[in-house]
Tab-separated table of C-alpha atoms in Angstrom:
chain	number	residue	atom	x	y	z
A	1	MET	CA	-28.191	30.833	-10.464
A	2	ASN	CA	-26.466	32.859	-13.165
A	3	ALA	CA	-23.279	31.601	-14.759
A	4	ASP	CA	-21.170	34.185	-12.955
A	5	SER	CA	-22.159	32.900	-9.520
A	6	ARG	CA	-20.509	29.540	-10.068
A	7	PRO	CA	-17.543	29.053	-7.716
A	8	GLU	CA	-14.367	29.347	-9.708
A	9	ARG	CA	-12.038	26.366	-9.496
A	10	ASP	CA	-8.334	26.964	-9.115
A	11	PRO	CA	-5.850	25.217	-11.341
A	12	ALA	CA	-4.278	22.364	-9.473
A	13	PRO	CA	-0.803	23.158	-8.230
A	14	PRO	CA	1.600	22.344	-11.086
A	15	GLY	CA	3.999	19.475	-10.805
A	16	ASP	CA	6.884	21.955	-10.733
A	17	ALA	CA	6.819	25.266	-8.907
A	18	PRO	CA	6.753	28.338	-11.144
A	19	PRO	CA	10.269	29.419	-12.162
A	20	ALA	CA	11.850	32.327	-10.340
A	21	HIS	CA	10.931	34.894	-12.996
A	22	LEU	CA	7.202	34.406	-12.267
A	23	PRO	CA	5.217	35.174	-9.110
A	24	ALA	CA	4.730	32.105	-6.936
A	25	THR	CA	1.045	32.896	-6.346
A	26	LEU	CA	-1.631	35.370	-7.362
A	27	PRO	CA	-3.628	37.310	-4.757
A	28	LEU	CA	-7.054	35.972	-3.874
A	29	LEU	CA	-9.547	38.839	-3.693
A	30	ALA	CA	-13.235	39.169	-2.933
A	31	ASP	CA	-13.975	41.322	-5.990
A	32	LEU	CA	-11.480	40.139	-8.623
A	33	ARG	CA	-10.723	36.574	-9.721
A	34	LEU	CA	-7.251	36.053	-11.121
A	35	ALA	CA	-5.605	33.293	-13.105
A	36	ALA	CA	-2.315	33.057	-14.979
A	37	LEU	CA	-0.658	30.522	-17.238
A	38	TRP	CA	2.917	30.408	-18.486
A	39	VAL	CA	3.935	27.903	-21.159
A	40	PRO	CA	7.675	27.618	-21.862
A	41	ALA	CA	8.791	27.776	-25.463
A	42	ALA	CA	9.559	24.551	-27.278
A	43	PRO	CA	13.333	24.117	-27.764
A	44	LEU	CA	14.753	25.337	-31.064
A	45	GLY	CA	17.954	23.334	-30.846
A	46	LEU	CA	19.901	26.153	-29.155
A	47	THR	CA	21.517	25.649	-25.777
A	48	ALA	CA	20.680	28.421	-23.312
A	49	LEU	CA	22.423	29.160	-20.041
A	50	PRO	CA	20.265	28.122	-17.077
A	51	SER	CA	19.078	30.673	-14.573
A	52	ALA	CA	19.870	30.633	-10.861
A	53	ASP	CA	16.917	28.349	-10.108
A	54	GLY	CA	17.927	25.863	-12.782
A	55	ALA	CA	15.200	26.835	-15.267
A	56	ALA	CA	15.981	27.877	-18.796
A	57	PRO	CA	15.796	31.655	-19.193
A	58	ALA	CA	12.624	32.996	-20.729
A	59	GLY	CA	11.591	36.362	-22.090
A	60	ASP	CA	7.828	36.068	-21.563
A	61	TRP	CA	6.778	37.069	-18.068
A	62	LEU	CA	3.851	38.292	-15.998
A	63	ASP	CA	3.326	39.833	-12.595
A	64	VAL	CA	0.561	40.916	-10.205
A	65	VAL	CA	1.407	43.641	-7.697
A	66	PRO	CA	-0.946	44.661	-4.841
A	67	LEU	CA	-0.399	48.388	-4.270
A	68	PRO	CA	-0.459	50.208	-0.919
A	69	ASP	CA	-3.568	52.206	-1.859
A	70	GLY	CA	-5.644	49.043	-2.401
A	71	ARG	CA	-5.339	48.911	-6.186
A	72	LEU	CA	-3.871	45.971	-8.106
A	73	ALA	CA	-1.320	46.217	-10.921
A	74	LEU	CA	-1.352	43.572	-13.670
A	75	ALA	CA	1.608	43.308	-16.045
A	76	VAL	CA	2.710	41.131	-18.951
A	77	GLY	CA	5.824	41.687	-21.036
A	78	ASP	CA	8.648	40.230	-23.082
A	79	LEU	CA	12.391	40.715	-23.443
A	80	VAL	CA	14.203	40.897	-26.747
A	81	GLY	CA	16.054	37.845	-27.995
A	82	PRO	CA	15.502	34.061	-27.878
A	83	ALA	CA	17.601	33.523	-24.724
A	84	PRO	CA	17.624	36.517	-22.370
A	85	ARG	CA	20.322	36.770	-19.739
A	86	PRO	CA	19.509	34.630	-16.682
A	87	GLY	CA	17.845	36.803	-14.055
A	88	ALA	CA	16.934	39.609	-16.478
A	89	VAL	CA	13.186	39.092	-16.136
A	90	THR	CA	13.463	38.922	-12.357
A	91	GLY	CA	15.373	42.201	-12.483
A	92	LEU	CA	12.695	43.844	-14.618
A	93	ARG	CA	9.937	42.656	-12.275
A	94	THR	CA	11.878	44.049	-9.314
A	95	VAL	CA	12.229	47.435	-11.023
A	96	LEU	CA	8.525	47.421	-11.896
A	97	ARG	CA	7.436	46.622	-8.337
A	98	GLN	CA	9.729	49.242	-6.833
A	99	ALA	CA	8.534	51.887	-9.298
A	100	LEU	CA	4.869	51.130	-8.632
A	101	TYR	CA	5.433	51.279	-4.870
A	102	THR	CA	7.608	54.378	-4.683
A	103	THR	CA	6.099	56.722	-7.272
A	104	PRO	CA	2.752	58.489	-6.836
A	105	THR	CA	1.479	57.918	-10.395
A	106	LEU	CA	1.634	55.237	-13.056
A	107	THR	CA	3.158	57.800	-15.441
A	108	GLU	CA	6.149	58.309	-13.140
A	109	ALA	CA	6.487	54.575	-12.572
A	110	LEU	CA	6.683	53.954	-16.315
A	111	GLU	CA	9.279	56.699	-16.726
A	112	GLN	CA	11.393	55.023	-14.034
A	113	ILE	CA	11.099	51.634	-15.756
A	114	ASP	CA	12.028	53.191	-19.110
A	115	ARG	CA	15.182	54.739	-17.586
A	116	ALA	CA	16.184	51.391	-16.065
A	117	ALA	CA	15.743	49.651	-19.424
A	118	GLY	CA	17.973	52.287	-21.025
A	119	ILE	CA	20.786	51.506	-18.575
A	120	ASP	CA	20.608	47.694	-18.552
A	121	ASP	CA	21.346	46.108	-21.933
A	122	ALA	CA	19.357	42.984	-20.983
A	123	LEU	CA	16.202	45.100	-20.610
A	124	HIS	CA	16.857	47.272	-23.675
A	125	GLY	CA	13.900	47.119	-26.080
A	126	ALA	CA	11.614	45.209	-23.708
A	127	SER	CA	7.870	45.336	-24.284
A	128	LEU	CA	5.287	45.807	-21.572
A	129	THR	CA	1.563	46.168	-20.877
A	130	VAL	CA	0.481	47.406	-17.444
A	131	VAL	CA	-3.098	47.683	-16.163
A	132	VAL	CA	-3.894	49.041	-12.695
A	133	VAL	CA	-7.324	47.988	-11.404
A	134	GLY	CA	-9.096	50.064	-8.754
A	135	PRO	CA	-11.623	48.851	-6.177
A	136	ASP	CA	-14.615	49.987	-8.266
A	137	GLY	CA	-13.336	48.550	-11.546
A	138	GLU	CA	-11.609	51.738	-12.713
A	139	LEU	CA	-8.625	51.002	-14.975
A	140	GLU	CA	-5.416	52.887	-15.706
A	141	HIS	CA	-3.378	51.256	-18.458
A	142	ALA	CA	-0.436	51.760	-20.783
A	143	ARG	CA	1.692	49.714	-23.168
A	144	GLY	CA	5.053	49.973	-24.827
A	145	ALA	CA	5.596	47.923	-28.014
A	146	HIS	CA	3.119	45.367	-26.715
A	147	PRO	CA	-0.400	44.240	-27.667
A	148	PRO	CA	-3.260	45.964	-25.848
A	149	ALA	CA	-5.114	44.309	-23.021
A	150	LEU	CA	-8.472	42.910	-24.086
A	151	VAL	CA	-11.800	43.115	-22.285
A	152	SER	CA	-14.540	40.550	-22.786
A	153	GLY	CA	-18.024	41.887	-23.333
A	154	PRO	CA	-21.319	41.074	-25.078
A	155	GLY	CA	-19.654	41.519	-28.470
A	156	GLY	CA	-16.617	39.397	-27.697
A	157	LEU	CA	-13.100	40.646	-27.018
A	158	ALA	CA	-12.314	44.328	-27.453
A	159	PRO	CA	-8.949	46.063	-26.922
A	160	LEU	CA	-8.600	48.767	-24.326
A	161	PRO	CA	-8.363	52.026	-26.292
A	162	GLY	CA	-5.078	53.851	-25.975
A	163	GLN	CA	-1.964	54.828	-27.873
A	164	ALA	CA	0.840	52.362	-28.488
A	165	TYR	CA	4.330	53.558	-27.535
A	166	GLY	CA	7.793	52.318	-28.400
A	167	PRO	CA	9.901	49.692	-26.627
A	168	LEU	CA	11.460	50.468	-23.260
A	169	GLY	CA	14.875	52.035	-23.020
A	170	VAL	CA	15.373	52.954	-26.703
A	171	GLY	CA	14.794	56.687	-26.367
A	172	ALA	CA	11.147	56.643	-27.378
A	173	ALA	CA	8.613	58.518	-25.274
A	174	PRO	CA	7.602	56.455	-22.238
A	175	PRO	CA	4.050	55.081	-22.336
A	176	VAL	CA	1.335	57.489	-21.166
A	177	PRO	CA	-1.566	55.878	-19.283
A	178	ALA	CA	-5.169	55.963	-20.456
A	179	THR	CA	-8.260	55.212	-18.387
A	180	ALA	CA	-11.207	52.842	-18.754
A	181	ARG	CA	-13.522	50.784	-16.573
A	182	LEU	CA	-14.003	47.056	-16.021
A	183	ALA	CA	-17.715	46.423	-15.564
A	184	ARG	CA	-19.090	43.611	-13.436
A	185	GLY	CA	-19.182	40.372	-15.382
A	186	GLU	CA	-16.255	41.389	-17.624
A	187	THR	CA	-12.806	39.829	-17.855
A	188	ILE	CA	-9.591	41.621	-18.756
A	189	LEU	CA	-6.847	39.690	-20.557
A	190	LEU	CA	-3.139	40.440	-20.817
A	191	TYR	CA	-0.962	38.216	-22.985
A	192	SER	CA	2.520	38.040	-24.451
A	193	ASP	CA	3.044	39.209	-27.992
A	194	ASP	CA	3.674	35.688	-29.336
A	195	LEU	CA	-0.103	35.391	-29.660
A	196	VAL	CA	-0.258	38.081	-32.359
A	197	GLU	CA	1.612	38.689	-35.584
A	198	GLY	CA	4.721	40.596	-34.600
A	199	ARG	CA	5.812	42.543	-31.567
A	200	GLY	CA	3.099	45.086	-30.749
A	201	ARG	CA	1.656	45.013	-34.295
A	202	THR	CA	-1.655	43.842	-35.644
A	203	SER	CA	-2.665	42.509	-39.018
A	204	THR	CA	-3.365	44.970	-41.784
A	205	GLY	CA	-7.043	45.696	-42.186
A	206	ARG	CA	-8.096	44.398	-38.783
A	207	GLY	CA	-8.554	46.205	-35.518
A	208	PRO	CA	-6.207	45.690	-32.568
A	209	GLY	CA	-6.819	42.517	-30.670
A	210	GLN	CA	-8.794	40.783	-33.433
A	211	GLU	CA	-6.051	38.162	-33.858
A	212	VAL	CA	-6.759	36.816	-30.360
A	213	LEU	CA	-10.129	35.136	-30.513
A	214	LEU	CA	-12.081	32.908	-28.167
A	215	ASP	CA	-14.674	30.476	-29.428
A	216	PRO	CA	-18.267	31.510	-28.586
A	217	GLU	CA	-18.602	28.841	-25.894
A	218	ALA	CA	-15.527	29.981	-23.943
A	219	PRO	CA	-16.490	30.565	-20.271
A	220	VAL	CA	-15.236	34.138	-19.918
A	221	ASP	CA	-16.241	34.130	-16.229
A	222	ASP	CA	-13.580	31.465	-15.562
A	223	PRO	CA	-10.148	33.145	-15.831
A	224	ALA	CA	-8.255	29.839	-15.696
A	225	ALA	CA	-10.199	28.499	-18.692
A	226	VAL	CA	-9.643	31.758	-20.591
A	227	CYS	CA	-5.890	31.531	-19.987
A	228	ALA	CA	-5.766	27.933	-21.190
A	229	ARG	CA	-7.710	28.719	-24.373
A	230	LEU	CA	-5.530	31.701	-25.204
A	231	ALA	CA	-2.284	29.840	-24.533
A	232	ALA	CA	-3.413	27.088	-26.889
A	233	ARG	CA	-3.091	29.648	-29.728
A	234	ALA	CA	0.712	29.495	-29.396
A	235	PRO	CA	1.604	25.991	-30.661
A	236	ARG	CA	5.306	26.333	-29.764
A	237	GLY	CA	4.631	27.745	-26.316
A	238	GLY	CA	6.649	30.687	-25.096
A	239	VAL	CA	3.550	32.504	-23.914
A	240	ALA	CA	2.326	34.195	-20.751
A	241	VAL	CA	-1.367	34.890	-20.179
A	242	LEU	CA	-2.984	36.736	-17.265
A	243	ALA	CA	-6.756	37.101	-16.753
A	244	ALA	CA	-8.784	39.010	-14.177
A	245	HIS	CA	-12.554	38.613	-13.902
A	246	ARG	CA	-14.772	41.041	-12.009
A	247	PRO	CA	-17.708	38.927	-10.816
A	248	LEU	CA	-21.301	40.070	-10.816
A	249	VAL	CA	-21.382	39.397	-7.081
A	250	PRO	CA	-18.230	39.638	-4.937
A	251	VAL	CA	-17.372	37.062	-2.283
A	252	GLU	CA	-19.360	38.084	0.787
A	253	PRO	CA	-17.632	37.988	4.192
A	254	PHE	CA	-18.332	34.967	6.394
A	255	ARG	CA	-20.282	35.703	9.587
A	256	LEU	CA	-21.508	33.217	12.206
A	257	VAL	CA	-22.564	33.395	15.862
A	258	LEU	CA	-21.889	30.295	18.003
A	259	PRO	CA	-23.076	29.197	21.428
A	260	VAL	CA	-20.515	28.409	24.127
A	261	ASP	CA	-20.554	24.704	23.313
A	262	PRO	CA	-17.578	22.513	22.265
A	263	PHE	CA	-19.887	20.433	20.056
A	264	ALA	CA	-20.449	23.516	17.868
A	265	LEU	CA	-16.818	23.362	16.660
A	266	SER	CA	-17.236	20.545	14.138
A	267	PRO	CA	-20.215	22.185	12.334
A	268	LEU	CA	-18.228	25.451	12.400
A	269	ARG	CA	-15.290	23.863	10.572
A	270	GLU	CA	-17.600	22.329	7.980
A	271	THR	CA	-19.346	25.672	7.363
A	272	VAL	CA	-16.049	27.548	7.054
A	273	THR	CA	-14.708	24.901	4.656
A	274	ARG	CA	-17.734	25.273	2.373
A	275	TRP	CA	-17.322	29.072	2.364
A	276	LEU	CA	-13.628	28.792	1.520
A	277	GLU	CA	-14.256	26.339	-1.316
A	278	ALA	CA	-17.007	28.548	-2.757
A	279	ALA	CA	-14.609	31.505	-2.582
A	280	GLY	CA	-12.014	29.590	-4.619
A	281	VAL	CA	-9.415	29.356	-1.865
A	282	ALA	CA	-6.526	26.980	-2.559
A	283	PRO	CA	-6.751	23.474	-1.033
A	284	ARG	CA	-3.895	24.051	1.423
A	285	THR	CA	-5.731	26.983	2.993
A	286	VAL	CA	-8.984	25.025	3.037
A	287	VAL	CA	-7.159	22.677	5.434
A	288	ALA	CA	-5.395	25.306	7.559
A	289	ALA	CA	-8.076	27.991	7.884
A	290	PRO	CA	-10.839	25.832	9.433
A	291	MET	CA	-8.294	24.633	11.987
A	292	VAL	CA	-7.371	28.238	12.836
A	293	VAL	CA	-11.053	29.182	13.241
A	294	SER	CA	-11.711	26.088	15.353
A	295	GLU	CA	-8.704	26.719	17.615
A	296	LEU	CA	-9.674	30.342	18.242
A	297	ALA	CA	-13.300	29.433	18.941
A	298	ALA	CA	-12.229	26.590	21.261
A	299	ASN	CA	-9.923	29.000	23.064
A	300	ALA	CA	-12.831	31.391	23.653
A	301	ILE	CA	-15.082	28.548	24.856
A	302	GLU	CA	-12.475	27.338	27.358
A	303	HIS	CA	-11.085	30.625	28.627
A	304	ALA	CA	-13.609	33.449	28.140
A	305	TYR	CA	-16.626	32.049	29.969
A	306	PRO	CA	-16.928	30.195	33.309
A	307	GLU	CA	-17.996	26.578	32.957
A	308	GLY	CA	-21.753	26.255	32.512
A	309	SER	CA	-22.325	29.930	31.683
A	310	ASP	CA	-24.158	31.222	28.613
A	311	GLY	CA	-22.653	33.464	25.993
A	312	GLU	CA	-21.859	33.729	22.334
A	313	ILE	CA	-18.806	33.666	20.085
A	314	ARG	CA	-18.784	35.697	16.876
A	315	VAL	CA	-16.736	34.300	13.992
A	316	GLY	CA	-15.890	36.224	10.843
A	317	ALA	CA	-13.706	35.706	7.768
A	318	GLU	CA	-13.123	37.796	4.663
A	319	LEU	CA	-10.726	38.145	1.765
A	320	THR	CA	-8.683	41.338	1.925
A	321	GLY	CA	-5.594	42.728	0.250
A	322	ALA	CA	-3.564	41.335	3.166
A	323	GLY	CA	-4.965	37.822	2.755
A	324	LEU	CA	-7.646	35.803	4.515
A	325	CYS	CA	-8.589	37.746	7.658
A	326	ILE	CA	-10.234	35.682	10.440
A	327	THR	CA	-11.761	37.215	13.572
A	328	VAL	CA	-13.163	35.489	16.656
A	329	ALA	CA	-14.763	37.684	19.333
A	330	ASP	CA	-16.360	36.967	22.709
A	331	ASP	CA	-18.023	38.963	25.491
A	332	GLY	CA	-16.268	37.198	28.350
A	333	THR	CA	-13.089	37.729	30.337
A	334	TRP	CA	-10.057	35.524	29.779
A	335	GLN	CA	-8.559	34.335	33.040
A	336	PRO	CA	-4.772	34.392	33.476
A	337	PRO	CA	-3.182	30.972	32.843
A	338	GLU	CA	-2.310	30.470	36.513
A	339	GLU	CA	-5.991	30.892	37.467
A	340	ASP	CA	-7.407	29.052	34.491
A	341	ALA	CA	-5.425	25.828	34.875
A	342	ASP	CA	-5.729	23.476	37.856
A	343	ASP	CA	-2.816	21.761	39.543
A	344	ASP	CA	-3.025	18.643	37.395
A	345	ASP	CA	-3.453	20.562	34.159
A	346	ASP	CA	-0.859	23.340	34.326
A	347	GLU	CA	0.279	22.775	30.732
A	348	GLU	CA	-3.234	23.275	29.412
A	349	ALA	CA	-3.121	26.953	28.482
A	350	GLY	CA	-1.451	28.283	25.403
A	351	PHE	CA	-1.508	25.375	22.940
A	352	GLY	CA	-4.398	26.803	20.923
A	353	LEU	CA	-2.781	30.173	20.291
A	354	ALA	CA	0.633	28.533	19.775
A	355	VAL	CA	-0.768	26.357	16.994
A	356	VAL	CA	-2.572	29.339	15.428
A	357	ARG	CA	0.606	31.456	15.489
A	358	ASP	CA	2.488	28.775	13.594
A	359	LEU	CA	-0.262	28.410	10.993
A	360	CYS	CA	-0.844	32.136	10.407
A	361	ASP	CA	1.161	35.014	9.007
A	362	ALA	CA	-0.116	37.440	11.662
A	363	LEU	CA	-2.014	37.141	14.949
A	364	VAL	CA	-3.352	39.986	17.126
A	365	VAL	CA	-5.144	39.483	20.473
A	366	GLU	CA	-7.136	42.518	21.665
A	367	PRO	CA	-8.549	42.038	25.182
A	368	GLY	CA	-10.979	44.562	26.631
A	369	PRO	CA	-13.576	45.060	29.352
A	370	ALA	CA	-16.359	44.021	26.975
A	371	GLY	CA	-14.616	40.911	25.665
A	372	THR	CA	-11.684	39.775	23.547
A	373	THR	CA	-11.205	39.867	19.784
A	374	VAL	CA	-8.544	37.736	18.099
A	375	THR	CA	-7.565	38.495	14.504
A	376	ALA	CA	-5.548	36.044	12.415
A	377	VAL	CA	-4.305	36.602	8.865
A	378	LEU	CA	-3.325	33.840	6.434
A	379	ALA	CA	-1.629	34.595	3.146
A	380	VAL	CA	-3.800	33.084	0.417
A	381	GLY	CA	-3.326	32.919	-3.304
A	382	ARG	CA	-3.816	30.970	-6.485
A	383	PRO	CA	-0.878	29.207	-8.107
A	384	VAL	CA	0.515	30.378	-11.415
A	385	ALA	CA	-0.091	27.440	-13.716
A	386	VAL	CA	2.897	26.169	-15.689
A	387	GLY	CA	2.026	24.267	-18.828
A	388	ASP	CA	-1.168	22.251	-19.002
A	389	THR	CA	-2.408	21.453	-15.477
A	390	PRO	CA	-5.457	19.376	-14.512
A	391	ARG	CA	-8.391	20.611	-12.459
A	392	PRO	CA	-8.914	19.241	-8.942
A	393	GLY	CA	-11.636	16.744	-8.201
A	394	PRO	CA	-14.316	17.215	-5.549
A	395	THR	CA	-13.136	17.587	-1.955
A	396	ALA	CA	-13.530	14.430	0.124
A	397	VAL	CA	-15.900	14.568	3.083
A	398	PRO	CA	-13.968	14.034	6.360
A	399	GLU	CA	-14.661	10.807	8.219
A	400	MET	CA	-16.452	10.793	11.555
A	401	PHE	CA	-14.143	10.587	14.564
A	402	ALA	CA	-13.373	7.019	15.615
A	403	VAL	CA	-10.717	5.156	17.603
A	404	GLN	CA	-10.269	1.563	16.505
A	405	PRO	CA	-7.883	-1.008	18.010
A	406	GLY	CA	-5.511	-2.745	15.639
A	407	GLU	CA	-4.944	-6.468	15.316
A	408	ALA	CA	-1.844	-6.248	17.517
A	409	PRO	CA	-2.197	-5.281	21.188
A	410	GLY	CA	-1.603	-1.633	22.012
A	411	VAL	CA	-2.207	-0.301	18.481
A	412	LEU	CA	-4.894	2.381	18.013
A	413	TYR	CA	-6.049	3.793	14.681
A	414	VAL	CA	-7.665	7.240	14.806
A	415	ARG	CA	-9.890	8.663	12.059
A	416	GLY	CA	-11.654	11.989	11.666
A	417	ASP	CA	-11.272	15.176	13.704
A	418	VAL	CA	-9.356	15.071	16.982
A	419	ASP	CA	-10.864	18.132	18.662
A	420	LEU	CA	-12.235	19.150	22.054
A	421	PRO	CA	-15.291	16.809	22.096
A	422	ALA	CA	-13.209	13.855	20.851
A	423	VAL	CA	-10.464	14.065	23.477
A	424	ALA	CA	-12.356	12.246	26.249
A	425	THR	CA	-12.843	9.192	24.016
A	426	LEU	CA	-9.223	9.244	22.858
A	427	ARG	CA	-7.920	9.636	26.425
A	428	ALA	CA	-9.893	6.612	27.613
A	429	ALA	CA	-8.656	4.513	24.702
A	430	LEU	CA	-5.027	5.505	25.322
A	431	LEU	CA	-5.203	4.795	29.038
A	432	ASP	CA	-6.770	1.415	28.373
A	433	ALA	CA	-4.163	0.502	25.740
A	434	ALA	CA	-1.278	1.476	28.052
A	435	ALA	CA	-2.823	0.084	31.264
A	436	ASP	CA	-0.313	-2.749	31.648
A	437	GLY	CA	2.728	-0.636	30.841
A	438	GLU	CA	2.964	-2.094	27.345
A	439	ARG	CA	4.047	0.000	24.388
A	440	CYS	CA	1.180	1.904	22.750
A	441	VAL	CA	1.149	2.869	19.049
A	442	LEU	CA	-1.183	5.737	18.114
A	443	ASP	CA	-1.694	5.912	14.352
A	444	LEU	CA	-2.883	9.401	13.278
A	445	SER	CA	-2.420	8.869	9.530
A	446	ALA	CA	-6.152	9.204	8.828
A	447	THR	CA	-6.962	12.159	11.095
A	448	THR	CA	-8.525	15.131	9.316
A	449	LEU	CA	-7.794	17.567	12.168
A	450	PHE	CA	-5.459	17.435	15.171
A	451	ALA	CA	-6.444	20.337	17.392
A	452	SER	CA	-4.646	21.746	20.423
A	453	ALA	CA	-6.904	19.653	22.666
A	454	GLY	CA	-5.215	16.550	21.226
A	455	VAL	CA	-1.777	18.138	21.614
A	456	ARG	CA	-2.560	18.894	25.232
A	457	LEU	CA	-3.639	15.288	25.848
A	458	LEU	CA	-0.345	13.892	24.545
A	459	HIS	CA	1.635	16.341	26.690
A	460	GLN	CA	-0.401	15.346	29.765
A	461	LEU	CA	0.232	11.607	29.441
A	462	ASP	CA	2.363	10.066	32.146
A	463	PRO	CA	6.003	10.571	31.073
A	464	GLY	CA	6.526	6.899	31.757
A	465	THR	CA	4.030	5.882	29.070
A	466	ASP	CA	5.763	4.115	26.211
A	467	LEU	CA	3.977	5.879	23.327
A	468	CYS	CA	4.780	5.922	19.619
A	469	VAL	CA	2.806	8.210	17.298
A	470	VAL	CA	2.471	7.470	13.589
A	471	ALA	CA	1.887	10.592	11.476
A	472	PRO	CA	3.729	10.213	8.159
A	473	PRO	CA	4.930	13.196	6.096
A	474	GLY	CA	1.946	14.778	4.375
A	475	SER	CA	-0.510	13.851	7.100
A	476	VAL	CA	-2.547	16.535	8.867
A	477	ALA	CA	-1.224	15.708	12.330
A	478	ARG	CA	2.513	15.652	11.610
A	479	PRO	CA	3.242	19.406	11.278
A	480	VAL	CA	1.092	20.123	14.350
A	481	LEU	CA	3.080	17.639	16.446
A	482	GLU	CA	6.382	18.997	15.159
A	483	LEU	CA	5.345	22.565	15.997
A	484	THR	CA	4.190	21.759	19.527
A	485	GLY	CA	7.120	19.873	20.998
A	486	LEU	CA	5.942	16.327	20.279
A	487	ALA	CA	8.276	15.377	17.432
A	488	HIS	CA	10.106	12.931	19.711
A	489	LEU	CA	6.994	10.709	19.690
A	490	LEU	CA	6.851	10.415	15.910
A	491	SER	CA	7.514	7.295	13.923
A	492	ASP	CA	6.842	6.908	10.209
A	493	ARG	CA	5.391	3.448	10.525
A	494	ALA	CA	3.348	1.542	13.070
A	495	GLU	CA	5.182	-1.221	14.871
A	496	SER	CA	3.327	-4.105	16.395
A	497	ALA	CA	3.657	-4.357	20.132
């Protein structure tokens, strides 16, 4: 295995969310690995007015903008002065995004930004480096009064060639883009000008970019590590660093064909989880996405094929500009809910798709004579690191499903995945615990999945059953129960019967 094929590890989510003048997350792409780090400046004894989100204003900023044509714009810049007006950076980012979206060329976008900086005193004299990355590694870049972006290669870091232009909004000619190419295995770095000697200048007698050095052992295929090493060059902070690595091998789409068998769902979730972790997906999505895949596959197993019939279910997942795109397709025919549910189970249909809709950003069901395809999209991204953040440890392996009685009568502790195959065991345990009409406490604190089959079971219980469900905030089961009309059963602690 070459060094580039190692799965990149995301920075752990920072203790505080990124301030409002930074993007909340960076896009997660199959062919470009991104990381960003912002370190606030150490106080100089001056009191600055806080911004709207309560954070001290800052001039160093960065942004990543997915463009409608599939390209990706990277930007790093700085505003003039030690304490810019609160909201000024957010305003500049808004102007930049609008210009990139509404103008056909980078040249016209930069002209629009320059005009805006000439009108708004807070943006007057701002510096900026913009790099637009195409799907095949082609680059279009420009800079105004800002250091050039650097590209890592066999000889170390080298600046992107191109002319330096003046600050924004001062009457100088707007930056004119140049072109280059990011080869596979290379990393491009954008950084605020605090890392070099003076705004947009370099030391006499040395080429551009030579002030920013990485030690020979720096892992240039790990953008997060590159950002951390560069930021360490600014001892007083006040620095923004953005890195994009083009891997030797992009993240391949996930493809799997399943039999029509409920017991195939658990191995499916495990396989999807491994693919997501190898792709560098954030931990929150590693929890949500396998559940979405499992729910859609379970829905196809239950509704597309008659009981006992053969067939297959095709599962796919890939990283796109829109996010994580999941597809589940079958060759069967979904029966209408009134035909698919029997008289004692009329609430059975719909929980799976209801849970998926609440977990996803988009859901499309496309039925047809040859089968049904369901497409779900989840927004995925990497956090922008703030300050020095630790790396996550290895992901824990989920426990096997088990229902264990507590010391007090009527208390049940559930561990592992509550999915379609597990429901029969859980139903029997619940009925036994509530057989004498006593109160039953179901503790779901240790569940690693609570699928729609478990939701359905709780809805189907006799309304007269005195049931209390324990799923504390932060547990896997709690948001599912809240989203599916079962919040009235919740209690934050188990009570002995």
